[in-house]
XYZ file of C-alpha atoms in Angstrom:
510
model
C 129.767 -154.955 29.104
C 129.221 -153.391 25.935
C 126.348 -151.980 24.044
C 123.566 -149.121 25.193
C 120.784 -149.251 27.388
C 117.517 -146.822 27.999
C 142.408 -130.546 51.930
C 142.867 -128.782 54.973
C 146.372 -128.421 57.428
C 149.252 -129.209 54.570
C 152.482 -127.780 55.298
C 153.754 -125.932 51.873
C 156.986 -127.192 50.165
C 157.250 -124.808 47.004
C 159.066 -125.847 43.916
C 160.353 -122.869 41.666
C 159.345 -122.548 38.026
C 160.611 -125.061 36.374
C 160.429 -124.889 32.396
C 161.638 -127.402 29.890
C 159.434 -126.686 26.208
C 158.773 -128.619 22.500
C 156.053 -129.358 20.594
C 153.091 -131.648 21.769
C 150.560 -133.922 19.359
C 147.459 -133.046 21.396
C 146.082 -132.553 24.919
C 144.064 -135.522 24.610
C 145.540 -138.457 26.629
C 145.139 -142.024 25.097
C 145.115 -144.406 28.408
C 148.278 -145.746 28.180
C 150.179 -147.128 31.309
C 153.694 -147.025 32.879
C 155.360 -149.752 33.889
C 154.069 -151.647 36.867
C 150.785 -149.162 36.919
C 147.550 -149.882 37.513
C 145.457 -146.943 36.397
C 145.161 -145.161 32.920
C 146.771 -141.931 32.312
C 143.572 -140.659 30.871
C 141.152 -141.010 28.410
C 141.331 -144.183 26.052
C 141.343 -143.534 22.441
C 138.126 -143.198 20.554
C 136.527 -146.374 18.576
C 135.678 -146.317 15.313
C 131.996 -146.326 16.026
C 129.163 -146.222 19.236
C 129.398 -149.960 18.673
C 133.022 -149.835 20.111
C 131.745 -147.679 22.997
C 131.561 -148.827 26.888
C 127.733 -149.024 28.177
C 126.420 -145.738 27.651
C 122.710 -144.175 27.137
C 121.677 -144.195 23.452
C 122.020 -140.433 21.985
C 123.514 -138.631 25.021
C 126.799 -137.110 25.715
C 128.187 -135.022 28.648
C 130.136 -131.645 27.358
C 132.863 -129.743 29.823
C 133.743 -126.250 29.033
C 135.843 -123.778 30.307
C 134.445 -121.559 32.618
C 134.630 -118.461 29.807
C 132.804 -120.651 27.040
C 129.167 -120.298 26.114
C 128.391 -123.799 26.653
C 124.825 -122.720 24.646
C 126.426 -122.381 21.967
C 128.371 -125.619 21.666
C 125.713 -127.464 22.322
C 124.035 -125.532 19.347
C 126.389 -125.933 16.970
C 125.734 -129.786 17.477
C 122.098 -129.309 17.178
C 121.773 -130.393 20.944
C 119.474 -130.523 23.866
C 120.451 -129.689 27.588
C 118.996 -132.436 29.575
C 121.388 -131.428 32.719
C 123.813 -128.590 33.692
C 126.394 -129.216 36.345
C 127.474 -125.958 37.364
C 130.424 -127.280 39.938
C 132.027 -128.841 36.815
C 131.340 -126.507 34.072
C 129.840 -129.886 32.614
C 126.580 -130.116 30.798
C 124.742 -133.635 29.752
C 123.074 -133.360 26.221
C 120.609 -135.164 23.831
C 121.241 -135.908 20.704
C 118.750 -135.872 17.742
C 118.498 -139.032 16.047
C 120.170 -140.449 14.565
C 123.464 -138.934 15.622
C 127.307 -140.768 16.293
C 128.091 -140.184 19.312
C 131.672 -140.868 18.289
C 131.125 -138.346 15.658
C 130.180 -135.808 17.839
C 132.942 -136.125 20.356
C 135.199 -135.621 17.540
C 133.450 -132.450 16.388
C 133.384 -130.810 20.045
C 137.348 -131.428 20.476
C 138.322 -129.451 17.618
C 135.503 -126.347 18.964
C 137.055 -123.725 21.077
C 136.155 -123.724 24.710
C 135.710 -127.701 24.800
C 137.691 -129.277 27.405
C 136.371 -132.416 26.820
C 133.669 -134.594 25.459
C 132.176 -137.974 26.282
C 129.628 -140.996 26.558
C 126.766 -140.531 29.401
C 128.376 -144.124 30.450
C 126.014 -146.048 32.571
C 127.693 -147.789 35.577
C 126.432 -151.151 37.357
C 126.286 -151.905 41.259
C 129.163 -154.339 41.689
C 126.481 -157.019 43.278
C 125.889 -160.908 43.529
C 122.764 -161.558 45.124
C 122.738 -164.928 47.221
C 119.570 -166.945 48.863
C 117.723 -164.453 51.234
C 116.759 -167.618 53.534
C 120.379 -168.872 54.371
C 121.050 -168.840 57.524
C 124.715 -167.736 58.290
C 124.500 -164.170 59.912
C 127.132 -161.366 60.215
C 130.943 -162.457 59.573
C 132.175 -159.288 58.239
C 132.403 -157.170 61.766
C 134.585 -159.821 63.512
C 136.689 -160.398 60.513
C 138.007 -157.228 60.387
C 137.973 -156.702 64.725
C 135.278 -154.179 64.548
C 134.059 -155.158 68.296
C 137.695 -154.204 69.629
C 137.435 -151.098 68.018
C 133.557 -150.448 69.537
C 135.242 -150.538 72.958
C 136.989 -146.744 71.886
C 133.678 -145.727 69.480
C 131.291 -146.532 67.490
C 131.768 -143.258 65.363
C 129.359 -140.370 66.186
C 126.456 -138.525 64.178
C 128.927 -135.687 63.572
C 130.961 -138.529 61.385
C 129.146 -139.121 57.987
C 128.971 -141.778 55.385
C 127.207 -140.636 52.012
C 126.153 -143.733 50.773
C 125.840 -143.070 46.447
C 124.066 -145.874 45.404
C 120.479 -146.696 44.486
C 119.058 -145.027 47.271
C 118.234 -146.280 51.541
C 114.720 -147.226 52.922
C 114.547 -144.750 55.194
C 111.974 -146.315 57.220
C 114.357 -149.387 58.208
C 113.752 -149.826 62.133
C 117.893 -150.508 61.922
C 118.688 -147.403 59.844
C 116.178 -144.492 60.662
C 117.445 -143.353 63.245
C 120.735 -142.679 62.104
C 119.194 -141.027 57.925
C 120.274 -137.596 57.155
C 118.659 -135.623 54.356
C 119.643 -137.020 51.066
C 118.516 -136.394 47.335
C 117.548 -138.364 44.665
C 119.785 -137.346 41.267
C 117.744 -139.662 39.293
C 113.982 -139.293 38.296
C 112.995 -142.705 39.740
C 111.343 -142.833 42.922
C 111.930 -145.931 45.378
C 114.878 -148.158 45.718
C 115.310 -150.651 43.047
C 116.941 -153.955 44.473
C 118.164 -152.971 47.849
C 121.431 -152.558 47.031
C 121.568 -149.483 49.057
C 120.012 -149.870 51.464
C 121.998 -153.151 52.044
C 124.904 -151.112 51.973
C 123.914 -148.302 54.365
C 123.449 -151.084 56.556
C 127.055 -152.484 56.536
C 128.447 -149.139 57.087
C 126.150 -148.026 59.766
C 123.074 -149.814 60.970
C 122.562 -148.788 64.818
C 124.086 -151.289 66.888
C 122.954 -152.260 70.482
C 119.496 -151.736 69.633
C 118.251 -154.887 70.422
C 117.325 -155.832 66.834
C 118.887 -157.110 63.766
C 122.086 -156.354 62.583
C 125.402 -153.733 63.893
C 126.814 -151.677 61.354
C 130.749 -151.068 60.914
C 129.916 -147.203 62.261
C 127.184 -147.757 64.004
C 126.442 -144.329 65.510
C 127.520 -142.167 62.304
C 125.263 -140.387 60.063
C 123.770 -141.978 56.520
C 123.806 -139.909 53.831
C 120.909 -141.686 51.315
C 122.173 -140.198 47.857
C 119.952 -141.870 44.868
C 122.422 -141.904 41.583
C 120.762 -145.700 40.350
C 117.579 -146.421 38.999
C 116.773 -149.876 37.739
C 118.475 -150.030 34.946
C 122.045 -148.663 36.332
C 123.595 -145.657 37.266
C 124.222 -142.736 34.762
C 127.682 -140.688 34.847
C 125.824 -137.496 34.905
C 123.510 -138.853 38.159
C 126.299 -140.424 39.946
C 128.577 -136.539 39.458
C 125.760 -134.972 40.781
C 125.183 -137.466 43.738
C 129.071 -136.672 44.498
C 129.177 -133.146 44.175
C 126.008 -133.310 47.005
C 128.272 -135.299 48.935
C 131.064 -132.776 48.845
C 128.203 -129.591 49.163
C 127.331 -131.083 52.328
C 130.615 -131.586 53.654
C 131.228 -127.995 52.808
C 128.070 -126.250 54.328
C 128.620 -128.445 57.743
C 132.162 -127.403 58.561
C 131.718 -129.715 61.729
C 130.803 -132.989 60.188
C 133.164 -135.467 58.692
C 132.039 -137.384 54.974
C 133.367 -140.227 53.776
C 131.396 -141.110 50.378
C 130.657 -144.638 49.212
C 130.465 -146.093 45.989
C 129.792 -149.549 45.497
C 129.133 -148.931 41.736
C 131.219 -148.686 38.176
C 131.978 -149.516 34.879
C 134.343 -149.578 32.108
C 133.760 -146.335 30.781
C 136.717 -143.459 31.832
C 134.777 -140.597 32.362
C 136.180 -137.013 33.078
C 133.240 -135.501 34.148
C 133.382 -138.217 37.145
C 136.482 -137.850 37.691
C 136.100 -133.993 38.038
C 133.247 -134.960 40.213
C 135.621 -136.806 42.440
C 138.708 -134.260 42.604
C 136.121 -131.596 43.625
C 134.819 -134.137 46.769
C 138.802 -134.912 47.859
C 139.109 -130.622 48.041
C 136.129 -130.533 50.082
C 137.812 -132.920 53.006
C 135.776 -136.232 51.766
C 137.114 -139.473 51.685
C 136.344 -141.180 48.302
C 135.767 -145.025 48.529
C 134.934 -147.323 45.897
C 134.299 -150.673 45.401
C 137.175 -152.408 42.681
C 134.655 -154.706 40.756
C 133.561 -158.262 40.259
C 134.802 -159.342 36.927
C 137.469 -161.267 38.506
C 140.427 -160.213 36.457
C 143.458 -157.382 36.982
C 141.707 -154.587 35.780
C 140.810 -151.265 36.457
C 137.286 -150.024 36.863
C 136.215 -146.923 37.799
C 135.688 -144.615 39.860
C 138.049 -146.751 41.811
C 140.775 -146.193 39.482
C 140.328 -142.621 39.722
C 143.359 -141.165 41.638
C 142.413 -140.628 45.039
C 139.946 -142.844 45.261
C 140.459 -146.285 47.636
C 139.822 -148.831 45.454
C 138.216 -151.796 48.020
C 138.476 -155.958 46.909
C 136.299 -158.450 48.448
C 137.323 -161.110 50.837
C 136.395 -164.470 51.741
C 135.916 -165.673 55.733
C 138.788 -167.649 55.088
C 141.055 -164.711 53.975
C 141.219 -165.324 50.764
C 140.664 -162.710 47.737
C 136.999 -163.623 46.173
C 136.857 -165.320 42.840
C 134.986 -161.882 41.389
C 136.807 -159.768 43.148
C 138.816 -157.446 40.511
C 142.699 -157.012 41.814
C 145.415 -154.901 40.492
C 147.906 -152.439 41.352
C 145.379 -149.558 42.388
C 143.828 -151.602 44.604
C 143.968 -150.332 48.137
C 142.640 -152.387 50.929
C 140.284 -155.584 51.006
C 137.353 -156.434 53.250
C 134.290 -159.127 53.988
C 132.254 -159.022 50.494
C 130.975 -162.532 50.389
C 127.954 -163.692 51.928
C 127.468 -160.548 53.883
C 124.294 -159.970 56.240
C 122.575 -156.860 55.675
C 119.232 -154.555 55.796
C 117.023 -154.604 52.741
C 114.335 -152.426 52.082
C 110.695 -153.205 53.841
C 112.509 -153.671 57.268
C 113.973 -157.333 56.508
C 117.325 -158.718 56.116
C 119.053 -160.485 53.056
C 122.493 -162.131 52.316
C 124.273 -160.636 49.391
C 128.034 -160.801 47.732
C 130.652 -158.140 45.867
C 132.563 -155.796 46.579
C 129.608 -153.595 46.634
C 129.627 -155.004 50.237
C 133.075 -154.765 51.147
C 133.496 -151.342 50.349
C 131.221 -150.394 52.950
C 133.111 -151.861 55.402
C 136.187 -149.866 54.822
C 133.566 -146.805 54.848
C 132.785 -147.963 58.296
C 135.775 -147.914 59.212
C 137.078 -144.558 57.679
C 133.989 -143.030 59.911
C 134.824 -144.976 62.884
C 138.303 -142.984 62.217
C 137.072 -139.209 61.585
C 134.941 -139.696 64.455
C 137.904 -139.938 66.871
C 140.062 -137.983 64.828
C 138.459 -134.866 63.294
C 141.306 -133.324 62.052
C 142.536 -135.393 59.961
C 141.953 -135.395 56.381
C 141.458 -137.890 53.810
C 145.155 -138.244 52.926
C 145.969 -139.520 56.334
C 142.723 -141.226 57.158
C 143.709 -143.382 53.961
C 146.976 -144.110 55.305
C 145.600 -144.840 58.925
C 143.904 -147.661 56.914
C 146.480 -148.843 54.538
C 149.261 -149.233 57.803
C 147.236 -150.883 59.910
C 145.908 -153.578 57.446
C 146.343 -157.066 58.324
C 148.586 -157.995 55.310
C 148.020 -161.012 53.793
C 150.496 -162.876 50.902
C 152.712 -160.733 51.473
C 154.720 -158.175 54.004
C 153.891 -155.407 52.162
C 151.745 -154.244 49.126
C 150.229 -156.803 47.205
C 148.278 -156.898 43.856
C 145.487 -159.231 45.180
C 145.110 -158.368 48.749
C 146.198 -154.386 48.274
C 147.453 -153.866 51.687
C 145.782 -156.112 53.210
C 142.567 -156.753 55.230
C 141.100 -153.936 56.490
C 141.918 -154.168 60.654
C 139.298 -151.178 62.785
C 140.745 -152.170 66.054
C 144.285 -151.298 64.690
C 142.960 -148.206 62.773
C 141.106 -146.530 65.531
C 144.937 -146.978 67.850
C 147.465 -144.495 67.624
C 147.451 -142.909 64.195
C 150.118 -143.346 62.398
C 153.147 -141.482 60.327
C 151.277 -141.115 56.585
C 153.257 -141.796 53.879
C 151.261 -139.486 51.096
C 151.823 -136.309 49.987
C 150.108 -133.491 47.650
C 151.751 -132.138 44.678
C 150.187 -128.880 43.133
C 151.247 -128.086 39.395
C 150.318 -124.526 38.509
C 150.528 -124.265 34.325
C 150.995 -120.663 32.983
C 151.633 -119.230 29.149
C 154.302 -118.757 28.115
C 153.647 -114.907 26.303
C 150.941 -113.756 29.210
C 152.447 -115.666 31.970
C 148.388 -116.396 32.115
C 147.533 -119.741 34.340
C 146.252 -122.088 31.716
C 142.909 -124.267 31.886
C 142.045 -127.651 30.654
C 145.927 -128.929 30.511
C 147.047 -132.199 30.579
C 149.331 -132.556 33.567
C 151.256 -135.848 34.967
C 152.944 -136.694 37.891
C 155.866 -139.276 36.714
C 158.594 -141.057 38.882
C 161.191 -138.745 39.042
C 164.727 -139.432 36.801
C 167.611 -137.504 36.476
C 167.139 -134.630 34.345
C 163.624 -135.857 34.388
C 164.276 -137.367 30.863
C 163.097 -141.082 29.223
C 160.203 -140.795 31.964
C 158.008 -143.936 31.277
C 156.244 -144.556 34.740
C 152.926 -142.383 35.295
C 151.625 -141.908 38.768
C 148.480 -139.806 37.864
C 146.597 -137.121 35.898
C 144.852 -134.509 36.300
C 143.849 -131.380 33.926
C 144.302 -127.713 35.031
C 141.085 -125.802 36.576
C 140.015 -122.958 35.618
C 142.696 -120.559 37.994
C 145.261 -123.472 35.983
C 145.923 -125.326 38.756
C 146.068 -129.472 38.958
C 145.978 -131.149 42.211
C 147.227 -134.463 42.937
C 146.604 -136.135 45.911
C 147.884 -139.421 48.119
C 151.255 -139.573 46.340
C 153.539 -141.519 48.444
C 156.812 -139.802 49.759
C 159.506 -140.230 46.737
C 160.880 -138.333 43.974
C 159.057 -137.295 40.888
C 159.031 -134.849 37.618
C 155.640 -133.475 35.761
C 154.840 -132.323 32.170
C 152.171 -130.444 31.335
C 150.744 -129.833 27.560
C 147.812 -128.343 25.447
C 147.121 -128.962 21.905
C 150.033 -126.533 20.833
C 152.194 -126.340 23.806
C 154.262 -127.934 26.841
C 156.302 -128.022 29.397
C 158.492 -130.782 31.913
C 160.341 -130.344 35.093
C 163.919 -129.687 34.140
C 164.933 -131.331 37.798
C 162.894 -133.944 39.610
C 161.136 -132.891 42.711
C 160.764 -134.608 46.035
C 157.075 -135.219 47.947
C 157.416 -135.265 51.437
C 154.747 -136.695 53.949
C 152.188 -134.313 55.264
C 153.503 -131.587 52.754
C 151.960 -129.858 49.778
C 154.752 -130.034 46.731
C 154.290 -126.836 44.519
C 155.603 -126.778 40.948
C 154.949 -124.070 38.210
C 154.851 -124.937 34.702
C 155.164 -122.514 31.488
C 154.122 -124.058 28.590
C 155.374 -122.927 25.098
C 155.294 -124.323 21.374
């Protein structure tokens, strides 16, 4: 839609400095994919005007800095108004007077010193089809995907956690109250508009064997009720700091395990999110996101953030929902049509979308930490991916992902992951400084790591100049990194291994 509206235990593989240098047109990345890839590189280009613009909130923009900028002073020099300062993410959400260009602006703030980037405050949707409260059918979802088999070895434990981002979770629900942590509310709208939450918390972890109403996937874990949706959608700037509480918990309670949920998105690339979400997969959570209904091979977001498990809907027959979106980032499908859950006020209601499968996998995911403490999100993922039940296909598939999500088979024997970590450290050339705010990618490896034309991901340098890349599948690969005057490529291509942290070290020059 368009318009406006009011890691922990990696073994260390190190990669020398590698250093190949030329001139560069920009930092900015356009959004342009390899070959056979799913997600953008970065960024799209600018449009013209606001009119061009994803779904956004009239006169609003959210600014990143580098750490040593005085972000005060940007925002002056655009005759601004701090609505919002996100500390984690050097990241500040601003109000325009009126009337402005948004578009404008963001081109002013690029060319400013200190700006790492500039953006819409997009506004994300839940990914939801409501259906008729009164019909009859019950749960399907839990038996689809063996969850009973799996309750035999556990039903997850309080110590296991799903953060449930999302319009927020009647707390008071005889199925769910038992099981609430202490949230917060990002947004400055009480209640919980639509139940979309609070169906979801259900899904993932209404208490089971309670004698009343429904089971949830993880039915002894922990509900985290984060508010980042009011009734009119979910802001960027609401649903970063939502995440970032996510990750804060999972940081201050070394002993608990999150797994975040997000059955929400939009259009809009944003890299304040997406900051939001690298800074969760550091802190040990495991990011999950629902694909999207529009039905075609696209990529939403977050789930086509890297890192993120993108989740598509399934039917009880097995097949991929008409709405549910599909592509090459797509990681795993569950149960997202007519789907039996809690809604607010202590009742029940039917709804569809992958806002409902994606809750599901969460389940799942918990069901997996609980058993398994140790390991992190990396492997958890691939515990998940493996043990799918694949369907169209032997392997990966752009429709199913890799497959239907299976808990009896995830909750077995774990199994050998596949993924790796790189880390790309990016230093000047002249100070041997590390760099912040660079552009790096991770490209399939070629000889001489020249004509490179397949992108795995992105990522831009933090502040000590480091980009991390998580879940990259065993395999050989090369990486460039660039500012708006300088850059730098692998001379050699570099090989992930499972389980291992990949080091490289770039030194950019003109």
């Amino acid at each position: 839609m368009k318009g406006t509206r009011q890691e922990a235990a990696w073994t260390t593989l190190v990669i020398g400095v590698l250093l190949v240098v030329g001139c560069t047109s920009g930092a900015r990345l356009v959004g342009v994919t390899g070959p056979g890839q799913g997600v953008p590189t970065g960024p799209p280009s600018l449009p013209t005007s606001d009119a061009g613009l994803a779904d956004h909130v009239p006169q609003q923009i959210v600014i990143g800095v580098l750490p040593t900028a005085d972000v005060h002073r940007v925002v002056a020099a655009i005759d601004g108004t701090v609505l919002r300062e996100i500390r984690e993410l050097h990241a500040v959400t601003v109000r325009l007077r009126q009337p402005t260009s948004i578009v404008d602006t963001i081109r002013k703030l690029q060319g400013m010193a200190g700006v790492r980037y500039a953006e819409p405050n997009y506004v994300y949707q839940p990914f939801l089809t409501p259906n008729d409260p009164f019909f009859s059918s019950k749960q399907w979802g839990p038996q689809k995907i063996n969850a009973p088999a799996a309750w035999d070895l556990t039903t997850g434990n309080p110590n296991s956690v799903v953060a449930v981002v999302d319009t927020g979770v009647d707390s008071t629900h005889p199925d769910l109250s038992g099981n609430i942590l202490a949230g917060i509310n990002c947004t400055g709208e009480a209640g919980t508009p639509n139940g979309h939450g609070t169906h979801v918390a259900g899904i993932a972890a209404a208490i089971g064997n309670n004698g009343i109403g429904i089971a949830g996937i993880a039915w002894a874990a922990g509900i985290l009720p984060i508010k980042v949706c009011t009734i009119s959608g979910c802001v960027i700037s609401d649903i970063a700091c939502g995440i970032l509480f996510g990750a804060n918990f999972a940081t201050l309670n070394l002993g608990m395990r999150v797994v975040e949920n997000l059955s929400l998105g939009g259009a809009g690339y944003s890299q304040t999110l997406k900051d939001a979400v690298d800074n969760a997969i550091q802190s040990n959570v495991l990011v999950i996101a629902s694909a999207g209904n529009d039905g075609k091979s696209t990529v939403l977001f977050p789930a086509g953030y890297p890192g993120v498990m993108a989740v598509g809907a399934s039917t009880p027959t097995n097949d991929r929902a008409v709405f549910s979106t599909y592509g090459s980032h797509l990681s795993v499908i569950a149960p997202g049509v007519d789907i039996y859950s809690t809604i607010p006020g202590g009742g029940y209601s039917l709804m569809s979308g992958t806002s409902m499968a994606a809750p599901h996998v969460a389940g799942v995911a918990a069901l997996i930490r609980a058993g398994n403490p140790t390991l992190t999100p990396c492997p958890v993922r691939a515990q998940i991916e493996q043990t799918a039940t694949h369907l169209g296909s032997a392997g990966f598939s752009p429709q199913f992902g890799w497959g239907l999500v299976n808990a009896a088979a995830v909750v077995g024997s774990p199994v050998t992951s596949n993924y790796g970590q790189i880390q790309v450290t990016v230093l000047d050339n002249v100070t041997l400084v590390p760099v912040g705010a660079a552009d790096v990618i991770v490209w399939v490896g070629t000889t001489s790591c020249l004509g490179l034309t397949q992108v795995v991901q992105t990522a831009q340098t933090n502040s000590s100049g480091v980009a991390v890349f998580g879940a990259v599948s065993a395999g050989s690969y090369c990486a460039t990194a660039s500012t708006t005057a300088k850059k730098a490529t692998t001379q050699t291509p570099f090989l992930v291994t499972a389980g291992v942290t990949t080091n490289a070290t770039l030194i950019i020059a003109p």
